[in-house]
Protein backbone atom coordinates (compact mmCIF):
# COMPACT_ATOMS: atom_id res chain seq x y z
CA MET A 1 54.71 5.31 -39.49
CA ALA A 2 52.99 6.42 -36.29
CA HIS A 3 50.23 9.02 -36.26
CA LEU A 4 49.77 11.79 -33.69
CA LEU A 5 46.78 11.14 -31.42
CA LYS A 6 45.95 14.86 -31.28
CA PHE A 7 45.40 15.04 -35.05
CA ARG A 8 43.42 11.81 -35.04
CA LYS A 9 41.02 13.16 -32.38
CA GLY A 10 40.57 16.38 -34.35
CA TRP A 11 39.89 14.41 -37.52
CA GLN A 12 37.26 12.33 -35.70
CA SER A 13 35.54 15.47 -34.39
CA GLU A 14 35.43 16.96 -37.88
CA HIS A 15 33.79 13.83 -39.28
CA ILE A 16 31.17 13.77 -36.52
CA ALA A 17 30.46 17.46 -37.12
CA LYS A 18 30.21 16.96 -40.88
CA PHE A 19 27.63 14.21 -40.39
CA ILE A 20 25.56 16.34 -38.00
CA ILE A 21 25.70 19.45 -40.19
CA SER A 22 24.86 17.46 -43.34
CA GLN A 23 21.42 16.74 -41.89
CA PHE A 24 20.39 20.37 -42.58
CA SER A 25 22.96 21.85 -44.94
CA PHE A 26 25.24 21.24 -47.89
CA VAL A 27 28.85 20.98 -46.68
CA ALA A 28 32.01 21.99 -48.54
CA GLU A 29 35.51 21.59 -47.13
CA PRO A 30 39.08 22.35 -48.16
CA SER A 31 40.61 19.56 -50.21
CA THR A 32 43.82 19.44 -48.14
CA VAL A 33 45.05 20.43 -44.69
CA ALA A 34 47.22 23.07 -46.37
CA ASP A 35 44.01 24.87 -47.39
CA ASP A 36 42.92 25.28 -43.74
CA ILE A 37 42.36 29.01 -43.34
CA GLY A 38 40.32 29.10 -40.14
CA SER A 39 37.10 27.41 -41.22
CA ASP A 40 36.68 23.67 -41.46
CA PHE A 41 33.46 23.79 -43.48
CA MET A 42 31.53 26.22 -45.64
CA CYS A 43 27.86 25.32 -45.36
CA THR A 44 24.62 26.26 -47.07
CA LEU A 45 21.41 25.60 -45.19
CA PHE A 46 18.67 23.91 -47.18
CA LYS A 47 14.96 23.37 -46.86
CA VAL A 48 13.14 20.35 -48.20
CA ASP A 49 10.58 21.31 -50.84
CA ASN A 50 7.73 18.91 -51.65
CA ASN A 51 9.60 16.09 -49.87
CA LYS A 52 11.73 15.94 -53.01
CA TYR A 53 14.04 18.92 -53.52
CA LEU A 54 16.71 20.45 -51.31
CA MET A 55 16.43 24.21 -51.79
CA PRO A 56 19.54 26.25 -50.83
CA GLN A 57 19.04 28.98 -48.27
CA SER A 58 21.57 31.08 -46.34
CA ALA A 59 25.21 30.12 -45.79
CA PHE A 60 27.65 30.05 -42.87
CA THR A 61 31.17 28.91 -42.10
CA ILE A 62 32.21 26.82 -39.11
CA GLN A 63 35.37 25.84 -37.26
CA VAL A 64 35.10 22.49 -35.46
CA LYS A 65 36.82 21.91 -32.12
CA SER A 66 37.16 18.94 -29.77
CA ASN A 67 37.06 21.06 -26.61
CA LYS A 68 35.90 24.42 -25.25
CA LYS A 69 39.36 25.99 -25.00
CA LYS A 70 39.70 29.55 -26.27
CA ILE A 71 40.94 29.77 -29.83
CA GLU A 72 43.43 32.28 -31.21
CA ILE A 73 42.08 34.11 -34.26
CA THR A 74 44.47 37.04 -34.58
CA ARG A 75 46.75 35.27 -37.07
CA ASN A 76 43.77 35.02 -39.45
CA TYR A 77 42.66 38.62 -38.92
CA THR A 78 42.47 39.44 -42.63
CA TYR A 79 40.40 36.32 -43.30
CA PHE A 80 37.84 37.22 -40.63
CA GLN A 81 37.79 40.89 -41.61
CA ASN A 82 36.81 39.97 -45.18
CA LEU A 83 34.55 37.03 -44.40
CA GLU A 84 31.03 37.73 -45.66
CA LEU A 85 29.40 34.76 -43.93
CA PRO A 86 28.43 34.17 -40.31
CA TYR A 87 31.30 32.39 -38.54
CA LEU A 88 30.48 29.69 -35.99
CA VAL A 89 32.58 27.51 -33.71
CA GLY A 90 31.20 24.04 -33.06
CA VAL A 91 32.43 21.91 -30.18
CA VAL A 92 31.98 18.18 -30.70
CA ASN A 93 31.31 15.72 -27.88
CA LYS A 94 32.57 12.37 -29.14
CA LYS A 95 30.97 10.42 -26.26
CA THR A 96 27.45 11.62 -27.10
CA LEU A 97 28.07 12.15 -30.82
CA SER A 98 26.72 15.69 -30.53
CA MET A 99 27.86 19.24 -31.21
CA ARG A 100 27.26 22.59 -29.52
């Protein structure tokens, strides 16, 4: 069975983003695509204590994109209205393996 290139590129961007974000935070993600509610990852920043422990700090949520196109958020209005965490959008550059 063939796969859609669009979904494959999005999947690649999410994995790059997850690796980058994991350098400074714990990362949680929905277990299935059906659980996608507007955020790809829920993250908790950590600080390294005594070069041994990862101490949880503040949290944020992030949506990962492969390009800088505007995103439509009105269909998830209730989700954003009730979200108690900062919401970020990260754009991944697959050529440089970076995210903005």
